[in-house]
Short mmCIF file of N, CA and C in Angstrom, two decimals:
data_model
loop_
_atom_site.label_atom_id
_atom_site.label_comp_id
_atom_site.label_asym_id
_atom_site.label_seq_id
_atom_site.Cartn_x
_atom_site.Cartn_y
_atom_site.Cartn_z
N UNK M 1 8.87 52.65 44.29
CA UNK M 1 8.56 51.40 45.09
C UNK M 1 7.34 50.74 44.44
N UNK M 2 6.24 51.37 44.00
CA UNK M 2 5.14 50.82 43.72
C UNK M 2 5.34 50.19 42.49
N UNK M 3 6.15 50.78 41.58
CA UNK M 3 6.35 50.13 40.08
C UNK M 3 7.14 48.81 40.24
N UNK M 4 8.10 48.76 41.13
CA UNK M 4 8.94 47.43 41.52
C UNK M 4 8.01 46.60 42.05
N UNK M 5 7.01 46.61 42.88
CA UNK M 5 6.06 45.68 43.32
C UNK M 5 5.14 45.16 42.24
N UNK M 6 4.73 46.22 41.44
CA UNK M 6 3.88 45.78 40.29
C UNK M 6 4.53 44.90 39.30
N UNK M 7 5.80 45.03 39.05
CA UNK M 7 6.62 44.43 38.12
C UNK M 7 6.77 42.86 38.71
N UNK M 8 7.13 42.85 39.98
CA UNK M 8 7.40 41.69 40.69
C UNK M 8 6.08 40.82 40.62
N UNK M 9 5.00 41.42 40.89
CA UNK M 9 3.66 40.55 40.78
C UNK M 9 3.35 40.18 39.41
N UNK M 10 3.66 41.11 38.40
CA UNK M 10 3.54 40.82 37.04
C UNK M 10 4.30 39.42 36.62
N UNK M 11 5.68 39.53 36.86
CA UNK M 11 6.64 38.32 36.69
C UNK M 11 6.10 37.32 37.38
N UNK M 12 5.72 37.15 38.54
CA UNK M 12 5.17 35.98 39.24
C UNK M 12 3.92 35.51 38.58
N UNK M 13 3.02 36.48 38.22
CA UNK M 13 1.73 36.01 37.43
C UNK M 13 2.15 35.34 36.29
N UNK M 14 3.19 35.90 35.49
CA UNK M 14 3.55 35.35 34.31
C UNK M 14 4.21 34.02 34.27
N UNK M 15 4.97 33.74 35.36
CA UNK M 15 5.58 32.33 35.58
C UNK M 15 4.54 31.43 35.88
N UNK M 16 3.54 31.81 36.66
CA UNK M 16 2.48 30.85 37.17
C UNK M 16 1.69 30.60 35.96
N UNK M 17 1.32 31.57 34.97
CA UNK M 17 0.52 31.18 33.84
C UNK M 17 1.30 30.38 32.90
N UNK M 18 2.61 30.50 32.76
CA UNK M 18 3.47 29.67 31.88
C UNK M 18 3.47 28.19 32.61
N UNK M 19 3.59 28.08 33.76
CA UNK M 19 3.57 26.70 34.58
C UNK M 19 2.23 26.07 34.19
N UNK M 20 1.08 26.78 34.49
CA UNK M 20 -0.36 26.31 34.13
C UNK M 20 -0.38 25.92 32.69
N UNK M 21 -0.05 26.57 31.77
CA UNK M 21 -0.09 26.34 30.34
C UNK M 21 0.66 25.07 30.02
N UNK M 22 2.01 25.07 30.53
CA UNK M 22 2.84 23.83 30.40
C UNK M 22 2.09 22.55 31.01
N UNK M 23 1.61 22.73 32.21
CA UNK M 23 0.93 21.44 32.77
C UNK M 23 -0.31 21.12 31.91
N UNK M 24 -1.03 22.09 31.46
CA UNK M 24 -2.33 21.78 30.57
C UNK M 24 -1.82 21.03 29.37
N UNK M 25 -0.82 21.60 28.71
CA UNK M 25 -0.39 20.89 27.38
C UNK M 25 0.17 19.54 27.72
N UNK M 26 0.93 19.43 28.84
CA UNK M 26 1.54 18.03 29.01
C UNK M 26 0.51 16.95 29.58
N UNK M 27 -0.56 17.51 30.25
CA UNK M 27 -1.52 16.52 30.78
C UNK M 27 -2.81 16.42 30.10
N UNK M 28 -3.10 17.33 29.21
CA UNK M 28 -4.47 17.31 28.66
C UNK M 28 -4.34 17.08 27.13
N UNK M 29 -3.31 17.66 26.46
CA UNK M 29 -3.21 17.71 25.15
C UNK M 29 -2.20 16.72 24.63
N UNK M 30 -1.03 16.50 25.31
CA UNK M 30 0.07 15.94 24.82
C UNK M 30 0.75 14.90 25.96
N UNK M 31 1.26 13.82 25.57
CA UNK M 31 2.08 13.05 26.40
C UNK M 31 3.20 12.40 25.65
N UNK M 32 4.23 11.95 26.29
CA UNK M 32 5.21 11.03 25.66
C UNK M 32 5.17 9.58 26.29
N UNK M 33 5.53 8.66 25.36
CA UNK M 33 5.44 7.31 25.75
C UNK M 33 6.62 6.61 25.07
N UNK M 34 7.34 5.82 25.94
CA UNK M 34 8.45 4.93 25.24
C UNK M 34 7.81 3.76 24.70
N UNK M 35 8.24 3.23 23.60
CA UNK M 35 7.92 2.14 22.93
C UNK M 35 8.62 0.92 23.15
N UNK M 36 8.08 -0.29 23.36
CA UNK M 36 8.68 -1.49 23.53
C UNK M 36 8.01 -2.54 22.66
N UNK M 37 8.86 -3.22 21.83
CA UNK M 37 8.40 -4.17 20.90
C UNK M 37 8.59 -3.70 19.39
N UNK M 38 8.51 -4.77 18.59
CA UNK M 38 8.73 -4.45 17.07
C UNK M 38 7.38 -4.47 16.27
N UNK M 39 6.20 -4.56 16.96
CA UNK M 39 4.96 -4.75 16.10
C UNK M 39 4.57 -3.62 15.22
N UNK M 40 5.19 -2.55 15.37
CA UNK M 40 4.78 -1.32 14.48
C UNK M 40 5.93 -1.01 13.45
N UNK M 41 6.97 -1.78 13.45
CA UNK M 41 8.01 -1.65 12.46
C UNK M 41 7.44 -1.70 11.06
N UNK M 42 7.74 -0.88 10.12
CA UNK M 42 8.92 0.07 10.07
C UNK M 42 8.54 1.45 10.53
N UNK M 43 7.18 1.63 10.94
CA UNK M 43 6.82 2.98 11.30
C UNK M 43 7.30 3.50 12.54
N UNK M 44 7.28 2.65 13.61
CA UNK M 44 7.81 2.88 14.93
C UNK M 44 8.68 1.70 15.45
N UNK M 45 9.86 1.94 15.98
CA UNK M 45 10.59 0.90 16.22
C UNK M 45 10.78 0.69 17.82
N UNK M 46 11.07 -0.55 18.13
CA UNK M 46 11.34 -0.73 19.70
C UNK M 46 12.42 0.32 20.15
N UNK M 47 12.14 0.91 21.23
CA UNK M 47 13.13 1.95 21.85
C UNK M 47 12.75 3.25 21.46
N UNK M 48 11.90 3.60 20.52
CA UNK M 48 11.46 4.90 20.05
C UNK M 48 10.72 5.52 21.19
N UNK M 49 10.55 6.82 21.39
CA UNK M 49 9.63 7.60 22.21
C UNK M 49 8.72 8.22 21.09
N UNK M 50 7.44 8.14 21.49
CA UNK M 50 6.38 8.87 20.77
C UNK M 50 5.73 9.88 21.40
N UNK M 51 5.18 10.84 20.83
CA UNK M 51 4.30 12.00 21.37
C UNK M 51 2.92 11.81 20.87
N UNK M 52 1.95 11.65 21.88
CA UNK M 52 0.63 11.47 21.66
C UNK M 52 -0.11 12.78 21.67
N UNK M 53 -1.10 12.87 20.66
CA UNK M 53 -2.21 14.01 20.88
C UNK M 53 -3.37 13.31 21.50
N UNK M 54 -3.73 13.87 22.69
CA UNK M 54 -4.80 13.07 23.44
C UNK M 54 -6.23 13.57 23.21
N UNK M 55 -6.46 14.41 22.13
CA UNK M 55 -7.81 14.95 22.03
C UNK M 55 -8.22 14.62 20.58
N UNK M 56 -9.38 14.68 20.21
CA UNK M 56 -9.89 14.59 18.80
C UNK M 56 -10.55 13.28 18.63
N UNK M 57 -10.99 13.26 17.19
CA UNK M 57 -11.49 12.01 16.83
C UNK M 57 -10.50 11.09 16.05
N UNK M 58 -10.85 9.80 16.20
CA UNK M 58 -9.89 8.92 15.45
C UNK M 58 -10.45 8.36 14.18
N UNK M 59 -9.61 8.24 13.17
CA UNK M 59 -9.96 7.77 11.89
C UNK M 59 -9.11 6.40 11.62
N UNK M 60 -9.77 5.76 10.51
CA UNK M 60 -9.02 4.71 9.90
C UNK M 60 -7.60 5.20 9.55
N UNK M 61 -6.53 4.42 9.84
CA UNK M 61 -5.16 4.69 9.49
C UNK M 61 -4.50 5.33 10.64
N UNK M 62 -5.17 5.80 11.72
CA UNK M 62 -4.37 6.44 12.77
C UNK M 62 -3.63 5.61 13.57
N UNK M 63 -2.43 5.90 14.02
CA UNK M 63 -1.62 5.13 14.95
C UNK M 63 -1.89 5.72 16.36
N UNK M 64 -2.40 4.63 17.11
CA UNK M 64 -2.74 4.94 18.48
C UNK M 64 -2.28 4.14 19.59
N UNK M 65 -2.31 4.55 20.77
CA UNK M 65 -2.00 3.78 21.94
C UNK M 65 -3.26 3.58 22.76
N UNK M 66 -3.33 2.39 23.34
CA UNK M 66 -4.56 2.21 23.93
C UNK M 66 -4.47 1.12 25.07
N UNK M 67 -5.20 1.20 26.07
CA UNK M 67 -5.25 0.33 27.21
C UNK M 67 -5.93 -1.11 26.73
N UNK M 68 -5.25 -2.17 26.89
CA UNK M 68 -5.92 -3.50 26.55
C UNK M 68 -6.59 -4.14 27.75
N UNK M 69 -6.50 -3.61 28.88
CA UNK M 69 -7.02 -4.19 30.16
C UNK M 69 -6.52 -5.51 30.49
N UNK M 70 -5.43 -5.83 29.70
CA UNK M 70 -4.72 -7.15 30.21
C UNK M 70 -3.61 -6.70 30.98
N UNK M 71 -3.00 -7.64 31.83
CA UNK M 71 -1.95 -7.55 32.70
C UNK M 71 -0.62 -8.13 32.16
N UNK M 72 0.44 -7.43 32.30
CA UNK M 72 1.75 -7.95 31.86
C UNK M 72 2.21 -8.89 33.05
N UNK M 73 3.41 -9.56 32.81
CA UNK M 73 3.83 -10.48 34.00
C UNK M 73 4.22 -9.70 35.34
N UNK M 74 4.38 -8.41 35.19
CA UNK M 74 4.65 -7.73 36.41
C UNK M 74 3.30 -7.11 37.09
N UNK M 75 2.15 -7.49 36.61
CA UNK M 75 0.85 -7.07 37.22
C UNK M 75 0.39 -5.61 36.58
N UNK M 76 1.15 -4.96 35.63
CA UNK M 76 0.85 -3.65 35.19
C UNK M 76 -0.10 -3.75 34.06
N UNK M 77 -1.01 -2.78 33.78
CA UNK M 77 -1.81 -3.00 32.66
C UNK M 77 -0.96 -2.72 31.26
N UNK M 78 -1.39 -3.56 30.28
CA UNK M 78 -0.63 -3.46 29.11
C UNK M 78 -1.35 -2.37 28.18
N UNK M 79 -0.52 -1.72 27.50
CA UNK M 79 -0.87 -0.64 26.49
C UNK M 79 -0.26 -1.24 25.15
N UNK M 80 -1.06 -1.05 24.15
CA UNK M 80 -0.58 -1.44 22.77
C UNK M 80 -0.51 -0.13 21.96
N UNK M 81 0.54 -0.10 20.94
CA UNK M 81 0.54 0.86 19.97
C UNK M 81 0.08 0.05 18.64
N UNK M 82 -0.87 0.46 17.98
CA UNK M 82 -1.42 -0.17 16.74
C UNK M 82 -1.94 0.93 15.72
N UNK M 83 -2.32 0.38 14.63
CA UNK M 83 -2.93 1.17 13.64
C UNK M 83 -4.40 0.84 13.45
N UNK M 84 -5.23 1.79 13.56
CA UNK M 84 -6.72 1.57 13.37
C UNK M 84 -7.06 1.22 12.02
N UNK M 85 -7.59 0.13 11.73
CA UNK M 85 -7.86 -0.45 10.44
C UNK M 85 -9.41 -0.14 10.15
N UNK M 86 -10.29 -0.30 11.15
CA UNK M 86 -11.72 -0.25 10.90
C UNK M 86 -12.36 0.26 12.14
N UNK M 87 -13.43 0.96 12.04
CA UNK M 87 -14.15 1.47 13.22
C UNK M 87 -15.49 0.83 13.30
N UNK M 88 -16.35 1.10 14.39
CA UNK M 88 -17.54 0.55 14.69
C UNK M 88 -18.50 0.60 13.43
N UNK M 89 -19.14 -0.39 13.12
CA UNK M 89 -20.00 -0.39 11.95
C UNK M 89 -19.37 -0.91 10.58
N UNK M 90 -17.98 -0.89 10.73
CA UNK M 90 -17.25 -1.39 9.43
C UNK M 90 -17.19 -2.81 9.44
N UNK M 91 -17.26 -3.34 8.14
CA UNK M 91 -17.09 -4.82 8.12
C UNK M 91 -15.74 -5.18 7.62
N UNK M 92 -15.05 -6.29 8.16
CA UNK M 92 -13.75 -6.47 7.91
C UNK M 92 -13.59 -7.92 7.52
N UNK M 93 -12.78 -8.27 6.33
CA UNK M 93 -12.54 -9.61 6.11
C UNK M 93 -11.21 -9.69 5.40
N UNK M 94 -10.50 -10.88 5.67
CA UNK M 94 -9.09 -10.86 5.23
C UNK M 94 -9.30 -12.08 4.29
N UNK M 95 -8.96 -11.81 3.03
CA UNK M 95 -9.00 -12.96 1.87
C UNK M 95 -8.21 -12.57 0.76
N UNK M 96 -7.93 -13.56 -0.20
CA UNK M 96 -7.19 -13.24 -1.36
C UNK M 96 -7.69 -12.32 -2.31
N UNK M 97 -6.87 -11.41 -2.72
CA UNK M 97 -7.45 -10.32 -3.74
C UNK M 97 -7.32 -11.08 -5.10
N UNK M 98 -7.69 -10.24 -6.20
CA UNK M 98 -7.82 -10.87 -7.50
C UNK M 98 -6.45 -11.36 -7.97
N UNK M 99 -5.34 -10.73 -7.34
CA UNK M 99 -3.92 -11.20 -7.72
C UNK M 99 -3.43 -12.38 -6.89
N UNK M 100 -4.31 -12.98 -5.96
CA UNK M 100 -3.98 -14.13 -5.18
C UNK M 100 -3.24 -13.69 -3.86
N UNK M 101 -3.03 -12.30 -3.65
CA UNK M 101 -2.37 -11.93 -2.46
C UNK M 101 -3.47 -11.65 -1.39
N UNK M 102 -3.09 -12.06 -0.08
CA UNK M 102 -4.03 -11.91 0.99
C UNK M 102 -4.07 -10.57 1.46
N UNK M 103 -5.16 -9.93 1.62
CA UNK M 103 -5.32 -8.51 1.92
C UNK M 103 -6.46 -8.40 2.95
N UNK M 104 -6.54 -7.24 3.51
CA UNK M 104 -7.50 -6.86 4.45
C UNK M 104 -8.61 -6.03 3.68
N UNK M 105 -9.82 -6.51 3.75
CA UNK M 105 -10.94 -5.77 3.06
C UNK M 105 -11.68 -5.01 4.09
N UNK M 106 -11.96 -3.86 4.04
CA UNK M 106 -12.95 -3.20 4.84
C UNK M 106 -14.12 -2.53 4.04
N UNK M 107 -15.28 -2.91 4.43
CA UNK M 107 -16.62 -2.53 3.62
C UNK M 107 -16.34 -3.05 2.16
N UNK M 108 -15.78 -4.35 1.95
CA UNK M 108 -15.74 -4.90 0.66
C UNK M 108 -14.71 -4.29 -0.19
N UNK M 109 -13.75 -3.44 0.35
CA UNK M 109 -12.70 -2.72 -0.57
C UNK M 109 -11.28 -3.10 0.10
N UNK M 110 -10.46 -3.70 -0.83
CA UNK M 110 -9.04 -3.78 -0.17
C UNK M 110 -8.53 -2.52 0.12
N UNK M 111 -7.86 -2.47 1.36
CA UNK M 111 -7.28 -1.26 1.93
C UNK M 111 -5.94 -1.02 1.30
N UNK M 112 -5.65 0.13 1.10
CA UNK M 112 -4.46 0.82 0.57
C UNK M 112 -3.39 1.00 1.86
N UNK M 113 -2.26 0.33 1.97
CA UNK M 113 -1.45 0.44 3.20
C UNK M 113 -0.10 0.90 2.64
N UNK M 114 0.25 1.87 2.19
CA UNK M 114 1.60 2.29 1.84
C UNK M 114 2.52 2.42 2.95
N UNK M 115 2.16 2.47 4.25
CA UNK M 115 3.08 2.44 5.21
C UNK M 115 3.68 1.14 5.70
N UNK M 116 3.26 0.13 5.14
CA UNK M 116 3.75 -1.09 5.36
C UNK M 116 5.25 -1.11 4.74
N UNK M 117 6.19 -1.93 5.29
CA UNK M 117 7.54 -1.90 4.85
C UNK M 117 7.69 -2.72 3.52
N UNK M 118 8.67 -2.58 2.79
CA UNK M 118 8.87 -3.37 1.61
C UNK M 118 9.00 -4.99 2.03
N UNK M 119 8.07 -5.60 1.17
CA UNK M 119 7.93 -7.04 1.44
C UNK M 119 7.20 -7.50 2.59
N UNK M 120 6.46 -6.67 3.28
CA UNK M 120 5.49 -6.92 4.47
C UNK M 120 4.28 -7.25 3.80
N UNK M 121 3.78 -8.23 4.01
CA UNK M 121 2.35 -8.53 3.48
C UNK M 121 1.32 -7.93 4.28
N UNK M 122 0.04 -7.44 3.66
CA UNK M 122 -0.88 -6.97 4.41
C UNK M 122 -1.50 -7.95 5.29
N UNK M 123 -1.65 -9.21 4.75
CA UNK M 123 -2.16 -10.40 5.57
C UNK M 123 -1.66 -11.68 5.06
N UNK M 124 -1.63 -12.77 5.79
CA UNK M 124 -1.19 -14.11 5.43
C UNK M 124 -2.39 -14.93 5.20
N UNK M 125 -2.17 -16.17 4.57
CA UNK M 125 -3.26 -17.10 4.28
C UNK M 125 -3.73 -17.53 5.72
N UNK M 126 -2.81 -17.66 6.71
CA UNK M 126 -3.18 -18.01 8.11
C UNK M 126 -4.20 -17.08 8.77
N UNK M 127 -4.19 -15.71 8.18
CA UNK M 127 -5.08 -14.75 8.71
C UNK M 127 -6.53 -14.62 8.10
N UNK M 128 -6.75 -15.50 7.02
CA UNK M 128 -7.96 -15.56 6.40
C UNK M 128 -9.06 -15.68 7.50
N UNK M 129 -10.03 -14.96 7.22
CA UNK M 129 -11.14 -14.81 8.10
C UNK M 129 -12.60 -14.73 7.59
N UNK M 130 -13.67 -14.97 8.31
CA UNK M 130 -14.90 -14.79 7.91
C UNK M 130 -15.15 -13.12 8.10
N UNK M 131 -16.21 -12.74 7.34
CA UNK M 131 -16.62 -11.38 7.58
C UNK M 131 -17.03 -11.18 8.85
N UNK M 132 -16.47 -10.07 9.55
CA UNK M 132 -17.00 -9.48 10.81
C UNK M 132 -17.45 -8.02 10.81
N UNK M 133 -18.35 -7.72 11.60
CA UNK M 133 -18.72 -6.35 11.72
C UNK M 133 -18.12 -5.88 13.01
N UNK M 134 -17.46 -4.72 13.06
CA UNK M 134 -16.97 -4.17 14.10
C UNK M 134 -18.09 -3.52 14.96
N UNK M 135 -18.28 -3.98 16.32
CA UNK M 135 -19.32 -3.35 17.10
C UNK M 135 -19.17 -1.74 17.28
N UNK M 136 -20.21 -1.05 17.33
CA UNK M 136 -20.11 0.31 17.67
C UNK M 136 -19.48 0.64 18.88
N UNK M 137 -18.54 1.67 18.86
CA UNK M 137 -17.77 2.00 20.12
C UNK M 137 -16.53 1.16 20.09
N UNK M 138 -16.20 0.35 19.21
CA UNK M 138 -14.91 -0.41 19.20
C UNK M 138 -14.07 -0.23 17.92
N UNK M 139 -12.95 -0.74 17.79
CA UNK M 139 -12.06 -0.61 16.56
C UNK M 139 -11.36 -1.82 16.34
N UNK M 140 -10.96 -2.08 15.05
CA UNK M 140 -10.17 -3.17 14.61
C UNK M 140 -8.80 -2.65 14.33
N UNK M 141 -7.81 -3.31 14.97
CA UNK M 141 -6.45 -2.73 14.80
C UNK M 141 -5.49 -3.81 14.36
N UNK M 142 -4.37 -3.39 13.71
CA UNK M 142 -3.21 -4.24 13.34
C UNK M 142 -1.99 -3.40 13.59
N UNK M 143 -0.85 -4.22 13.93
CA UNK M 143 0.49 -3.74 13.85
C UNK M 143 0.98 -3.70 12.24
N UNK M 144 1.75 -2.62 12.08
CA UNK M 144 2.38 -2.59 10.64
C UNK M 144 3.41 -3.72 10.36
N UNK M 145 3.90 -4.24 11.55
CA UNK M 145 4.77 -5.46 11.33
C UNK M 145 3.87 -6.71 11.34
N UNK M 146 3.20 -6.99 10.24
CA UNK M 146 2.00 -8.02 10.30
C UNK M 146 2.64 -9.48 10.62
N UNK M 147 3.84 -9.72 10.50
CA UNK M 147 4.40 -10.98 10.88
C UNK M 147 4.72 -11.19 12.37
N UNK M 148 4.67 -10.07 13.08
CA UNK M 148 5.08 -10.01 14.43
C UNK M 148 4.25 -9.04 15.29
N UNK M 149 2.91 -9.32 15.19
CA UNK M 149 2.02 -8.42 15.90
C UNK M 149 0.70 -9.19 16.48
N UNK M 150 0.41 -8.95 17.79
CA UNK M 150 -0.75 -9.46 18.37
C UNK M 150 -1.77 -8.47 18.12
N UNK M 151 -2.87 -8.70 17.33
CA UNK M 151 -3.89 -7.62 16.99
C UNK M 151 -5.23 -8.27 16.64
N UNK M 152 -6.13 -7.54 16.01
CA UNK M 152 -7.36 -7.95 15.81
C UNK M 152 -7.49 -9.13 14.75
N UNK M 153 -6.52 -9.47 14.12
CA UNK M 153 -6.67 -10.71 13.18
C UNK M 153 -6.78 -11.97 14.05
N UNK M 154 -6.43 -11.93 15.40
CA UNK M 154 -6.64 -12.98 16.18
C UNK M 154 -7.93 -12.94 16.91
N UNK M 155 -8.82 -11.88 16.55
CA UNK M 155 -10.13 -11.71 17.26
C UNK M 155 -10.10 -10.61 18.29
N UNK M 156 -9.01 -9.98 18.58
CA UNK M 156 -9.08 -8.97 19.60
C UNK M 156 -9.66 -7.64 19.03
N UNK M 157 -10.58 -7.07 19.83
CA UNK M 157 -11.15 -5.76 19.45
C UNK M 157 -11.00 -4.84 20.75
N UNK M 158 -10.92 -3.56 20.68
CA UNK M 158 -10.86 -2.80 21.78
C UNK M 158 -11.88 -1.58 21.66
N UNK M 159 -12.15 -0.89 22.84
CA UNK M 159 -13.14 0.13 22.96
C UNK M 159 -12.41 1.40 22.54
N UNK M 160 -13.11 2.10 21.85
CA UNK M 160 -12.50 3.61 21.43
C UNK M 160 -12.31 4.29 22.62
N UNK M 161 -13.07 4.18 23.69
CA UNK M 161 -12.77 5.02 24.86
C UNK M 161 -11.49 4.58 25.51
N UNK M 162 -10.83 3.48 25.22
CA UNK M 162 -9.64 3.08 25.84
C UNK M 162 -8.35 3.72 25.19
N UNK M 163 -8.59 4.45 24.06
CA UNK M 163 -7.50 5.02 23.35
C UNK M 163 -6.84 6.15 24.23
N UNK M 164 -5.62 6.27 24.51
CA UNK M 164 -5.02 7.16 25.25
C UNK M 164 -4.70 8.38 24.47
N UNK M 165 -4.36 8.17 23.05
CA UNK M 165 -4.01 9.27 22.16
C UNK M 165 -3.45 8.73 20.88
N UNK M 166 -3.39 9.72 19.84
CA UNK M 166 -2.99 9.37 18.48
C UNK M 166 -1.44 9.84 18.52
N UNK M 167 -0.66 8.88 17.85
CA UNK M 167 0.75 9.24 17.63
C UNK M 167 1.00 10.22 16.76
N UNK M 168 1.47 11.38 16.97
CA UNK M 168 1.90 12.34 15.91
C UNK M 168 3.34 12.54 15.78
N UNK M 169 4.29 12.29 16.65
CA UNK M 169 5.69 12.25 16.44
C UNK M 169 6.38 11.10 17.01
N UNK M 170 7.44 10.61 16.38
CA UNK M 170 8.41 9.61 17.02
C UNK M 170 9.74 10.23 17.13
N UNK M 171 10.41 9.76 18.17
CA UNK M 171 11.82 10.43 18.36
C UNK M 171 12.66 9.24 18.59
N UNK M 172 13.75 9.26 17.84
CA UNK M 172 14.82 8.13 17.76
C UNK M 172 16.19 8.70 18.17
N UNK M 173 16.72 8.15 19.07
CA UNK M 173 18.13 8.53 19.55
C UNK M 173 18.99 7.34 19.31
N UNK M 174 19.87 7.60 18.32
CA UNK M 174 20.96 6.68 18.02
C UNK M 174 22.33 7.33 18.18
N UNK M 175 23.26 6.78 19.12
CA UNK M 175 24.48 7.27 19.27
C UNK M 175 24.48 8.68 19.57
N UNK M 176 23.56 9.20 20.44
CA UNK M 176 23.47 10.50 20.88
C UNK M 176 23.08 11.53 19.91
N UNK M 177 22.70 11.02 18.68
CA UNK M 177 21.89 11.91 17.72
C UNK M 177 20.48 11.63 17.62
N UNK M 178 19.58 12.70 17.82
CA UNK M 178 18.29 12.46 17.69
C UNK M 178 17.63 12.71 16.37
N UNK M 179 16.61 11.97 16.14
CA UNK M 179 15.90 11.98 14.81
C UNK M 179 14.41 12.15 15.14
N UNK M 180 13.90 13.19 14.68
CA UNK M 180 12.27 13.31 14.93
C UNK M 180 11.50 13.13 13.64
N UNK M 181 10.40 12.32 13.56
CA UNK M 181 9.80 12.17 12.33
C UNK M 181 8.18 12.23 12.67
N UNK M 182 7.58 12.85 11.76
CA UNK M 182 6.16 13.00 11.81
C UNK M 182 5.32 11.82 11.62
N UNK M 183 4.52 11.35 12.27
CA UNK M 183 3.57 10.16 11.89
C UNK M 183 2.26 10.87 11.33
N UNK M 184 2.22 10.87 9.97
CA UNK M 184 1.16 11.48 9.38
C UNK M 184 -0.14 10.49 9.26
N UNK M 185 -1.24 11.11 9.19
CA UNK M 185 -2.47 10.35 8.96
C UNK M 185 -2.47 10.06 7.45
N UNK M 186 -2.75 8.76 7.20
CA UNK M 186 -2.91 8.49 5.69
C UNK M 186 -4.12 9.28 5.22
N UNK M 187 -4.09 9.45 4.01
CA UNK M 187 -5.31 10.30 3.47
C UNK M 187 -6.53 9.45 3.45
N UNK M 188 -6.34 8.14 3.24
CA UNK M 188 -7.47 7.28 3.38
C UNK M 188 -6.91 5.81 3.16
N UNK M 189 -7.56 4.90 3.88
CA UNK M 189 -7.16 3.61 3.83
C UNK M 189 -7.86 2.84 2.68
N UNK M 190 -9.02 3.36 2.32
CA UNK M 190 -9.76 2.74 1.20
C UNK M 190 -9.43 3.52 -0.13
N UNK M 191 -9.50 2.82 -1.12
CA UNK M 191 -9.32 3.42 -2.47
C UNK M 191 -10.44 4.40 -2.82
N UNK M 192 -10.00 5.51 -3.45
CA UNK M 192 -11.19 6.36 -4.05
C UNK M 192 -12.22 5.79 -4.75
N UNK M 193 -13.56 6.07 -4.51
CA UNK M 193 -14.51 5.58 -5.15
C UNK M 193 -14.63 6.05 -6.74
#
């Protein structure tokens, strides 16, 4: 009788621990978010679902979701998914490179953006800007679909504290078949010195 009671208590405790661990992972470390809009194509598409890692430091090149503190037409807060191009203290300028192509320069160096799709420019002539310094605690962000993205090129900056998390996986479901792909951190946006 005693051993059956001990087993029952053990199994109940095990189930409670599993529930608590699942709750902790789902609410403190990870969360899933459905994506609306094409601003991150080809990396993330409209209709994809992404998994965010909610802890850690953020680096140039990370794809993040953050609160813009703007309201959508329904009165809900708007969240953006974008790529961090520069962090607080970095200088950013959009200008023509030596080959005449407009690019984003961070701290005087043209950034390397292999994640942009074939034929997607890093920047356009219309994006040309004066040199800005990103204030401490904020970040400069761009969508990977530079032709269809509202981002820092129009003067928007956001606080690092408003980041919900870094995208680590995207899930696509087409015709009932799922596809999961890892969203890797680029080794570096800036070329090696």
